[in-house]
Amino acid sequence: MRMVNAARLMATAMLSAASAVPLAAAPVAMPANAAAGANDWWKKAVIYELYPRSFADSNNDGIGDIKGITGRLDYLADLGIDAIWMTPMFPSPQADFGYDVADYNGVDPQFGTVADVDALIAKGKDRGVKLILDFVINHSSDQHSWFRQSRASRDNPYRDFYVWRDPKPDGSPPNNWTSLFGGSAWDKDPKTGQYYYHFFYPQQPDLNWRNPKVEKAMFDAAEWWLKRGVYGYRLDAVGTMFERADLKDNPPAPGTDAFGLPEQNRINNTEQPEMHIALQRLRQQVIDRYPGRVLIGETYVATAPELTRFYGAHNDELQMPMFLSLIGVQPITAGALRPRIEAVENNPVGGWPTFALNNHDQRRAPSRYTLPPGTSSDDMAKITGAMLLTLRGTPILYYGEELGMVNNDPQRVEDVQDIIGKKGWPKEKGRDGERTPMQWDASTNAGFNKGARPWLPVAPDFTTRNVAVEKDDPASVLSLYRTLIAERRINPALAGDMAMVDRANPDVLSYVRSGGGKRVLTLLNFSANAADVPLARAGGGKTGRIIVQNRASIDGTTIHIAPLGVMVVELS
């Protein structure tokens, strides 16, 4: 027993040096995606969330813009990105950095013009990169013309575009609902004497989706961009579209929120059943009239049955509700991930799995999870990326994820841009850390622009973590991502079925993808312990071509895998 342990320790110590480099380097040219022209192209796609303020600044004003994105399309095509989801670029007062929309059919001047979006769509088409927009469906800005008219008087034709209610007899808000961003969810308008409802900031009044005129206006806004060539929408905050008509108080929950108010269980102003009817109508009356268009949902639900409802009983609602609860797995372990993945994989309506582990509202994965001793943030970026790119379903990446970018959090409240951080400091530091500029090279401001101060500071590791450095390094995070994206395009196994193997293993997440006469085994060790996985427990057969590996090796019929180790290998 002592000799076996010594051998294992020696093998583990050698893993980093011997197997950090992926044995299958990324191809010189990214293979074409044969499914790009199909109506269900999104099933074989890799989607890339792009935060326009932070991606590329073409006019050197410190804020990223649409022309900057267009200028980087070659990079995205070379990475193997099939579609970009661009967070809001509509005219906005920027109270919530674009998620307070003042005009759904325009472009904020700081980002460019409608003509710039047209050019992005056209050049993206030439390079096989589609455009998906972020549709803020729950609320508008308080500067939208609809709300300005709505608050003008109680009998204004737009009054019922929003949720207005009289105060209680004592003058207090209509109920106990609190805003997700702090304080009451109701603001009183002194002119008309009523309160309006806002789930988020006061500058983001909730639209009244019970009003058919609101539904028509929003459907018209969605269709306006589809006619211009947009390929669909990521629907923001869908779970808050409706609230109980009787405005029943929410029950209390333990503790206090980041802003000092008692927590509550928001059962009466989230996840109301009426939202599914509205989403099905959006799909049927708008999206399905344009072949190949798709709806992605920001669906923060806790369980797979809740997610299943967003597909619709006949897959007639959202094609791609994201199973974002994976982000909330803490700590990240094989035992926590396995049942969640399988539940989505086996959803009863056959809905297509869609996964993401990073976005503009969450700390980046290498900063969110505790790193086992002897590992690095790059190792965490590699293991989470390998999982997303080998699971059955569509991965949604977040800009810079492919570089292993980490959070660059503000150190002082004076440096915070995000209102959440300003209101909740120091318990809540806001979302600036995950929104810092894309790291292109080692030049000034990481190549984000030509020297003007960026709206957020560039992360201090930009000289060693950037596209220019990583693209030629076969051991980089970028090379692993690019290799696996290319493999998805050429290997039929990664377009086929999936089955979990070695299901009792508490440390290593193991699954086999099968299709076209090929099988691919993925092993991911999320634990702090090295593991030996016999092939007999991991799909059987013999190992063939190694696609990527990191901190892992094969010894005959056993795969040795160190903490945060990755092995993706063909089986014969």
mmCIF file with all atom_site columns, C-alpha atoms in Angstrom, residues 14 24 26 69 142 248 297 317 320 335 353 355 386 392-393 427 435 447 449 454-455 480 498 502 512-513 522 533:
data_model
loop_
_atom_site.group_PDB
_atom_site.id
_atom_site.type_symbol
_atom_site.label_atom_id
_atom_site.label_alt_id
_atom_site.label_comp_id
_atom_site.label_asym_id
_atom_site.label_entity_id
_atom_site.label_seq_id
_atom_site.pdbx_PDB_ins_code
_atom_site.Cartn_x
_atom_site.Cartn_y
_atom_site.Cartn_z
_atom_site.occupancy
_atom_site.B_iso_or_equiv
_atom_site.pdbx_formal_charge
_atom_site.auth_seq_id
_atom_site.auth_comp_id
_atom_site.auth_asym_id
_atom_site.auth_atom_id
_atom_site.pdbx_PDB_model_num
ATOM 1  C CA . MET A 1 14  ? 5.193   14.731 -12.845 1.00 0.00 ? 14  MET A CA 1
ATOM 2  C CA . ALA A 1 24  ? -3.373  18.069 -29.974 1.00 0.00 ? 24  ALA A CA 1
ATOM 3  C CA . ALA A 1 26  ? -5.139  23.966 -32.233 1.00 0.00 ? 26  ALA A CA 1
ATOM 4  C CA . ILE A 1 69  ? -16.387 44.742 -32.225 1.00 0.00 ? 69  ILE A CA 1
ATOM 5  C CA . ASP A 1 142 ? -37.646 55.847 -16.679 1.00 0.00 ? 142 ASP A CA 1
ATOM 6  C CA . LYS A 1 248 ? -49.763 39.876 -2.045  1.00 0.00 ? 248 LYS A CA 1
ATOM 7  C CA . GLY A 1 297 ? -33.434 32.841 -21.688 1.00 0.00 ? 297 GLY A CA 1
ATOM 8  C CA . GLU A 1 317 ? -41.284 28.531 -25.932 1.00 0.00 ? 317 GLU A CA 1
ATOM 9  C CA . MET A 1 320 ? -32.338 27.801 -25.263 1.00 0.00 ? 320 MET A CA 1
ATOM 10 C CA . GLY A 1 335 ? -20.868 15.269 -6.957  1.00 0.00 ? 335 GLY A CA 1
ATOM 11 C CA . PRO A 1 353 ? -29.194 21.866 -23.003 1.00 0.00 ? 353 PRO A CA 1
ATOM 12 C CA . PHE A 1 355 ? -24.826 26.001 -20.291 1.00 0.00 ? 355 PHE A CA 1
ATOM 13 C CA . ALA A 1 386 ? -13.287 21.747 -21.095 1.00 0.00 ? 386 ALA A CA 1
ATOM 14 C CA . ARG A 1 392 ? -23.915 17.839 -24.953 1.00 0.00 ? 392 ARG A CA 1
ATOM 15 C CA . GLY A 1 393 ? -25.578 21.142 -25.667 1.00 0.00 ? 393 GLY A CA 1
ATOM 16 C CA . LYS A 1 427 ? -20.648 43.764 1.647   1.00 0.00 ? 427 LYS A CA 1
ATOM 17 C CA . ARG A 1 435 ? -16.471 43.651 -16.736 1.00 0.00 ? 435 ARG A CA 1
ATOM 18 C CA . GLY A 1 447 ? -4.794  46.894 -26.783 1.00 0.00 ? 447 GLY A CA 1
ATOM 19 C CA . ASN A 1 449 ? -7.728  51.280 -27.269 1.00 0.00 ? 449 ASN A CA 1
ATOM 20 C CA . PRO A 1 454 ? -10.705 52.933 -20.118 1.00 0.00 ? 454 PRO A CA 1
ATOM 21 C CA . TRP A 1 455 ? -14.012 53.200 -18.275 1.00 0.00 ? 455 TRP A CA 1
ATOM 22 C CA . LEU A 1 480 ? -7.280  24.579 -25.110 1.00 0.00 ? 480 LEU A CA 1
ATOM 23 C CA . MET A 1 498 ? -23.765 11.655 -23.800 1.00 0.00 ? 498 MET A CA 1
ATOM 24 C CA . ASP A 1 502 ? -17.850 6.187  -13.164 1.00 0.00 ? 502 ASP A CA 1
ATOM 25 C CA . VAL A 1 512 ? -18.567 9.666  -22.843 1.00 0.00 ? 512 VAL A CA 1
ATOM 26 C CA . ARG A 1 513 ? -19.838 11.334 -26.006 1.00 0.00 ? 513 ARG A CA 1
ATOM 27 C CA . THR A 1 522 ? -13.879 13.461 -20.812 1.00 0.00 ? 522 THR A CA 1
ATOM 28 C CA . VAL A 1 533 ? -9.387  6.219  -13.053 1.00 0.00 ? 533 VAL A CA 1
#
